[in-house]
CSV table of C-alpha atoms in Angstrom, one decimal:
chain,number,residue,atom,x,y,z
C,1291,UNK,CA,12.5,18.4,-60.7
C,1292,UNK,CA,9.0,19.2,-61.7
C,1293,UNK,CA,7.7,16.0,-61.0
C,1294,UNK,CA,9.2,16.4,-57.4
C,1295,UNK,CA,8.4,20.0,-56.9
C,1296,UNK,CA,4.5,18.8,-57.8
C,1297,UNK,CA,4.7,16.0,-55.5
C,1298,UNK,CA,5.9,18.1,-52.7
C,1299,UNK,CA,2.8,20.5,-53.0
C,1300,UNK,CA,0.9,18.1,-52.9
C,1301,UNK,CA,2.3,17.0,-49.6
C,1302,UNK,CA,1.7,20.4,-48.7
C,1303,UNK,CA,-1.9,21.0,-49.8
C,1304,UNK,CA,-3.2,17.9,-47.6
C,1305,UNK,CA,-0.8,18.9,-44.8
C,1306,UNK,CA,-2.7,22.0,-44.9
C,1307,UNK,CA,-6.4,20.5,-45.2
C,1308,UNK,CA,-5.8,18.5,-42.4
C,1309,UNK,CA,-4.3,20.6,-40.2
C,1310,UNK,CA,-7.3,22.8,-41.1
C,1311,UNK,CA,-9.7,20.1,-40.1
C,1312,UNK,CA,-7.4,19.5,-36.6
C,1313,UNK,CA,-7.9,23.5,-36.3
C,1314,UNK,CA,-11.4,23.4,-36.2
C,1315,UNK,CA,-11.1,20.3,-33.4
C,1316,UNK,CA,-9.0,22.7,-31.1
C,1317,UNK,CA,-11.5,25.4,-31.4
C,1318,UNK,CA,-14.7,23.1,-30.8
C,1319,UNK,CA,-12.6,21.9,-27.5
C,1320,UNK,CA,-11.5,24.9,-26.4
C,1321,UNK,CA,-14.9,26.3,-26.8
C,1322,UNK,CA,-15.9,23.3,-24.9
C,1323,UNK,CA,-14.1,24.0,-22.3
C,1324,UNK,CA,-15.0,27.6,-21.8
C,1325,UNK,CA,-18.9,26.6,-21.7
C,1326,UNK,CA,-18.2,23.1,-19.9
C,1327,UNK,CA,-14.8,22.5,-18.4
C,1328,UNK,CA,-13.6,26.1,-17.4
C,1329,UNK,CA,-14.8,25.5,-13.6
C,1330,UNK,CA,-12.9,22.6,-13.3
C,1331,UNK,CA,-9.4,23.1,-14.3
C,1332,UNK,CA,-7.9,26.7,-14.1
C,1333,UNK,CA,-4.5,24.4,-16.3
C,1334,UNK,CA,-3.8,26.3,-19.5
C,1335,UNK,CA,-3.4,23.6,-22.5
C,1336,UNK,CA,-1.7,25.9,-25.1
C,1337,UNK,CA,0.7,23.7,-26.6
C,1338,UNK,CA,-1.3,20.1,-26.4
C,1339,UNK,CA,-3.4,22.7,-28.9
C,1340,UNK,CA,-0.8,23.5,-30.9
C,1341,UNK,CA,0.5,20.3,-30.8
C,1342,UNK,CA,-2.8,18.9,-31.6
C,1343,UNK,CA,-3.5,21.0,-34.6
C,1344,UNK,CA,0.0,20.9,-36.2
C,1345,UNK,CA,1.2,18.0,-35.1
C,1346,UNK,CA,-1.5,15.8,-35.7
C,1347,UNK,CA,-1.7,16.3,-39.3
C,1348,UNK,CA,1.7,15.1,-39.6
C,1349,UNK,CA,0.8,11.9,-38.1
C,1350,UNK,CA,-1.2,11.2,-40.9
C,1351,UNK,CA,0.7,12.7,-43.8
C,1352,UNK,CA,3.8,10.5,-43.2
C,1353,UNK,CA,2.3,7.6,-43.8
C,1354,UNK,CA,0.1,8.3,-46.9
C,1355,UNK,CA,3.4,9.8,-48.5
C,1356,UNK,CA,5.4,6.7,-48.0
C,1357,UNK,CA,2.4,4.1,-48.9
C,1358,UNK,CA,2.0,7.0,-52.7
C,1359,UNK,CA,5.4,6.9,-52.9
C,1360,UNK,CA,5.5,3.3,-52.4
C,1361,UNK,CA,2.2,2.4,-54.9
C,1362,UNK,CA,3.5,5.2,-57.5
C,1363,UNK,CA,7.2,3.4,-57.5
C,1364,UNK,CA,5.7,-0.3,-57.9
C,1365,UNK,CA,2.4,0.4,-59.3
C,1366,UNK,CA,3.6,3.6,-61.4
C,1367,UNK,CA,0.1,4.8,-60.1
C,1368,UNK,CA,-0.9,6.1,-57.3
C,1369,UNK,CA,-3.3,8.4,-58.2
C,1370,UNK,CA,-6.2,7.0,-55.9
C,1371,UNK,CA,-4.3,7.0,-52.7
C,1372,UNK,CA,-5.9,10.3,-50.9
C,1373,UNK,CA,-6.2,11.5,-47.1
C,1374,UNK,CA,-9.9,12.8,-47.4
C,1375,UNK,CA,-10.7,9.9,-44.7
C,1376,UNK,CA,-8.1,10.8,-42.2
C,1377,UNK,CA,-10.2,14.2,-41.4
C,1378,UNK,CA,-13.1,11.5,-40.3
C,1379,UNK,CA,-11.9,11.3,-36.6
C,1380,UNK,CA,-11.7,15.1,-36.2
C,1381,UNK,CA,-15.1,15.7,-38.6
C,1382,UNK,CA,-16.6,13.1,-35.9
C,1383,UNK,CA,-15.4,14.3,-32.8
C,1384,UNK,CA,-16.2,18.0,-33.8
C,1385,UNK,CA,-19.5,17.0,-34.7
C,1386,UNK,CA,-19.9,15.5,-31.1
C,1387,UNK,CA,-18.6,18.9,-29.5
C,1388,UNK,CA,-21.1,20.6,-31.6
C,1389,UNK,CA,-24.3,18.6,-30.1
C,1390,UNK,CA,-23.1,18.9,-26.7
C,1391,UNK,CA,-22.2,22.8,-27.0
C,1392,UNK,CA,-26.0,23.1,-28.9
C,1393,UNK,CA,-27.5,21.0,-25.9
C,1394,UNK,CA,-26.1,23.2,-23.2
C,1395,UNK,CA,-27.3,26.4,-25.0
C,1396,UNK,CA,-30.5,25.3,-25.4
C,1397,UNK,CA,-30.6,24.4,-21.7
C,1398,UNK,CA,-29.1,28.1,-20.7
C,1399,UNK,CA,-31.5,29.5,-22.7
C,1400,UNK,CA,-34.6,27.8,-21.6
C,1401,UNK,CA,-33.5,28.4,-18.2
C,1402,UNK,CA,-33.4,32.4,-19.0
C,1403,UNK,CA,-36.4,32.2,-21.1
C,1404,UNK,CA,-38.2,35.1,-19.2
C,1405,UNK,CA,-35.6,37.2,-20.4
C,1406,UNK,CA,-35.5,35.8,-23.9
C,1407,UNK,CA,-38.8,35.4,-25.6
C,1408,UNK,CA,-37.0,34.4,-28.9
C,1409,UNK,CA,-35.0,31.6,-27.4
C,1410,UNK,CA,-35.5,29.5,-30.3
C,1411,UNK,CA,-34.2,32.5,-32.6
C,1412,UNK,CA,-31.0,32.8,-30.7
C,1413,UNK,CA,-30.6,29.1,-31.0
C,1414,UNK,CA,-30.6,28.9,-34.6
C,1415,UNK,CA,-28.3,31.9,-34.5
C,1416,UNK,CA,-26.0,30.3,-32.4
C,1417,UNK,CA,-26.3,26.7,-34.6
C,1418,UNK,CA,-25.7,28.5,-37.6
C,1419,UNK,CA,-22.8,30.6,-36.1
C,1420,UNK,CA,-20.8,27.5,-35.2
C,1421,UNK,CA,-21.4,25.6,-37.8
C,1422,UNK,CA,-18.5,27.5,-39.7
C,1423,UNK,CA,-15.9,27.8,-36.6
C,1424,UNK,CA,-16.2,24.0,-36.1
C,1425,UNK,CA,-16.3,22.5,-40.0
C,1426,UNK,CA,-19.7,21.2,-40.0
C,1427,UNK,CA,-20.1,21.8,-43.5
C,1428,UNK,CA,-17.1,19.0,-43.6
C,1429,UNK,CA,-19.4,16.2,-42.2
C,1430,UNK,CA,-21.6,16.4,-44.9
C,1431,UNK,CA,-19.3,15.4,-48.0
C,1432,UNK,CA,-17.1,13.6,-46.3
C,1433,UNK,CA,-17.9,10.0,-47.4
C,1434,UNK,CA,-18.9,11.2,-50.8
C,1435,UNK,CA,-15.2,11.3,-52.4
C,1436,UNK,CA,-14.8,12.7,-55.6
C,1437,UNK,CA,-14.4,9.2,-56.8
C,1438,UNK,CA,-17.8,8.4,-55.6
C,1439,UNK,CA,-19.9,11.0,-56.6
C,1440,UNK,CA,-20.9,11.3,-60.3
C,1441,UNK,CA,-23.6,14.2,-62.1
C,1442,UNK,CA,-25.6,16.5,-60.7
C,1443,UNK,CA,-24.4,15.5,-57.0
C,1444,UNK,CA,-20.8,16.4,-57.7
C,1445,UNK,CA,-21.9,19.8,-59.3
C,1446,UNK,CA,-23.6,20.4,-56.0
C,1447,UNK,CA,-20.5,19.0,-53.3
C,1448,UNK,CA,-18.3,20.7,-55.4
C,1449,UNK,CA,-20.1,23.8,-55.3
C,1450,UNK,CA,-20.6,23.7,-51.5
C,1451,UNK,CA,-17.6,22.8,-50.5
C,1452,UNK,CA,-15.9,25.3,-52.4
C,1453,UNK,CA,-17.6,28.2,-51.5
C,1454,UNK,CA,-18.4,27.3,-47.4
C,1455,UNK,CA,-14.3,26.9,-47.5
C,1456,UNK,CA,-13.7,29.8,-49.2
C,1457,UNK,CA,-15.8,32.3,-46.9
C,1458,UNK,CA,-15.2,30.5,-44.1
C,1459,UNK,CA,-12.2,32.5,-42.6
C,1460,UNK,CA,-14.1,35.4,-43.7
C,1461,UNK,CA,-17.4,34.1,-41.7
C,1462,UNK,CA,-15.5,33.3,-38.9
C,1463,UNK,CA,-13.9,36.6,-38.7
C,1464,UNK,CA,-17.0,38.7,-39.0
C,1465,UNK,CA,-18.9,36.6,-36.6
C,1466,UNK,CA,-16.5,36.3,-34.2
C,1467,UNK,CA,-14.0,39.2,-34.4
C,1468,UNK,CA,-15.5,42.4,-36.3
C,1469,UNK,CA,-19.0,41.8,-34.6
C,1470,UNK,CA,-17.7,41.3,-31.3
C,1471,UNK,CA,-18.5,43.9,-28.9
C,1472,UNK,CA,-15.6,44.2,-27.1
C,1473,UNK,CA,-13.8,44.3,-30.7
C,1474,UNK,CA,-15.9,47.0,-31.8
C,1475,UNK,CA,-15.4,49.2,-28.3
C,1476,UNK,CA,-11.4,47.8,-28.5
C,1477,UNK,CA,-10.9,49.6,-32.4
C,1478,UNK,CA,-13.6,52.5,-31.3
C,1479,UNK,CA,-10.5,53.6,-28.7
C,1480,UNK,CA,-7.9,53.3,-30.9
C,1481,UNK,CA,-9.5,55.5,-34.1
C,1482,UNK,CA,-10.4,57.6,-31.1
C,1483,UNK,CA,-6.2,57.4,-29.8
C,1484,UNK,CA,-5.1,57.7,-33.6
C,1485,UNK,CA,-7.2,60.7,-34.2
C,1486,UNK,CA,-6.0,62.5,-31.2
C,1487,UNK,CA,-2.4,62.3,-32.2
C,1488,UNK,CA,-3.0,63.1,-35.2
């Protein structure tokens, strides 16, 4: 029962990093869409997003549990089947969105550059504020496997990977909910409405 229970969150935990990784696709298209697309097509794609970011990670997960049930049963192994390689397509594709999203800021902000001297400063902001929303930080380490990397390089993915994933909700959150404006004027009423009543 042990042995089951641990196999079970292990299914879990890369269910959940994939569908993490299929997350940050959605949000790199939607975003897309809002800077590129949005004139086009007025259709709302709610649930192919859902779809794709829960769904997809299933799709995956299936097959890698039957093939380490499979190895562990004939091979009583198993131990070097993992599912780091399945985030490649989304890592890729959101890295694509990422360039293309980057290439039409830069355009929009040459294009206003009367009105921004520091067009290059906002650029960087920009890069370095979607680099967490989309999983950049992903593309970097995602070839060197645990398996693969040895001393001080390790050390270093380890290190990186586990703090940009542990702040990254956090990042996100401040960057693009608390230090929104219309956030800030949105909780700015309702203090304002919850000191009133009270």
């Amino acid at each position: 029962q042990a042995a089951l229970g641990c196999r079970a969150a292990q299914v879990l935990m890369q269910y959940c990093i994939l569908a993490n990784h299929y997350w940050f696709l959605v949000e790199a298209i939607y975003l897309y869409k809002l800077l590129i697309g949005a004139v086009f097509s007025e259709k709302n794609y709610y649930r192919l997003y859902l779809y794709l970011g829960w769904g997809t990670p299933v799709v995956f997960v299936v097959p890698w549990m039957a093939a380490k049930y499979l190895k562990e049963n004939v091979e009583g192994g198993g131990a070097g089947l993992c599912v780091p390689l399945h985030c490649v397509p989304s890592s890729q594709i959101n890295l694509l969105i990422f360039m293309r999203i980057l290439k039409v800021i830069l355009a929009k902000l040459r294009a206003n550059q009367k009105g921004y001297a520091d067009y290059k400063l906002r650029l960087a902001k920009a890069t370095l504020t979607l680099i967490p929303l989309f999983g950049i930080h992903e593309v970097v380490f995602i070839f060197a496997t645990d398996e693969q990397t040895t001393g001080i390089l390790r050390y270093v993915k380890v290190f990186f990977t586990l703090f940009l994933n542990s702040f990254q909700g956090f990042l996100v959150a401040v960057l693009y909910c608390f230090a929104n404006k219309e956030v800030k004027s949105e909780m700015k009423k309702k203090w304002q409405l919850w000191k009133l009543d009270h």
